[in-house]
Amino acid sequence: MIYIISNHHHEIFAFFLIRLNEIQVDFTSFQKVLNNQLENEFIYNYETEKLNQKSLLF
């Protein structure tokens, strides 16, 4: 799962929630997926819904 967390300045932080047996992480692939999520989901939802939540779960 990927948590996208936004603070009051709309700075975006991403964290992996991984299983104990999934230590190896391909951050290049992660960044590509993250960018797609931000463009297609997060920004639209945040700007149109004016979400009060501190975080969104994808």
Short mmCIF file of C-alpha atoms in Angstrom, two decimals:
data_model
loop_
_atom_site.label_atom_id
_atom_site.label_comp_id
_atom_site.label_asym_id
_atom_site.label_seq_id
_atom_site.Cartn_x
_atom_site.Cartn_y
_atom_site.Cartn_z
CA MET A 1 0.00 0.00 0.00
CA ILE A 2 1.08 3.59 -0.56
CA TYR A 3 0.17 6.39 1.83
CA ILE A 4 0.06 9.89 0.41
CA ILE A 5 0.22 12.53 3.13
CA SER A 6 -0.20 16.27 2.58
CA ASN A 7 0.53 19.02 5.07
CA HIS A 8 -0.99 22.50 5.13
CA HIS A 9 1.47 23.72 2.50
CA HIS A 10 0.44 20.91 0.12
CA GLU A 11 3.89 19.37 0.35
CA ILE A 12 3.53 15.71 -0.42
CA PHE A 13 5.25 12.85 1.36
CA ALA A 14 5.06 9.21 0.44
CA PHE A 15 5.72 6.18 2.54
CA PHE A 16 5.80 2.51 1.73
CA LEU A 17 3.91 0.15 3.96
CA ILE A 18 5.75 -3.10 3.26
CA ARG A 19 5.72 -6.63 4.64
CA LEU A 20 8.68 -7.98 6.55
CA ASN A 21 9.68 -10.17 3.61
CA GLU A 22 9.58 -7.26 1.14
CA ILE A 23 12.73 -5.43 2.16
CA GLN A 24 13.99 -4.78 -1.37
CA VAL A 25 12.27 -1.74 -2.86
CA ASP A 26 12.63 -0.41 -6.40
CA PHE A 27 12.37 3.32 -5.79
CA THR A 28 12.56 4.18 -9.48
CA SER A 29 9.41 2.18 -10.16
CA PHE A 30 7.84 3.60 -7.02
CA GLN A 31 8.48 7.16 -8.16
CA LYS A 32 6.85 6.47 -11.52
CA VAL A 33 3.77 4.98 -9.84
CA LEU A 34 3.67 7.85 -7.36
CA ASN A 35 3.81 10.46 -10.11
CA ASN A 36 0.93 8.77 -11.94
CA GLN A 37 -1.14 8.66 -8.75
CA LEU A 38 -0.50 12.32 -8.05
CA GLU A 39 -1.48 13.39 -11.55
CA ASN A 40 -4.49 11.13 -11.92
CA GLU A 41 -5.94 10.85 -8.41
CA PHE A 42 -4.55 12.94 -5.59
CA ILE A 43 -4.45 16.43 -7.09
CA TYR A 44 -7.93 16.10 -8.64
CA ASN A 45 -9.43 14.82 -5.41
CA TYR A 46 -7.70 17.37 -3.21
CA GLU A 47 -8.50 20.39 -5.34
CA THR A 48 -12.11 19.47 -6.10
CA GLU A 49 -13.18 18.02 -2.77
CA LYS A 50 -11.04 20.21 -0.47
CA LEU A 51 -10.41 17.18 1.70
CA ASN A 52 -10.07 17.70 5.43
CA GLN A 53 -8.20 14.44 5.97
CA LYS A 54 -4.50 14.58 6.60
CA SER A 55 -3.91 11.51 4.45
CA LEU A 56 -5.33 9.46 1.61
CA LEU A 57 -4.96 5.71 1.25
CA PHE A 58 -4.46 4.29 -2.21
#
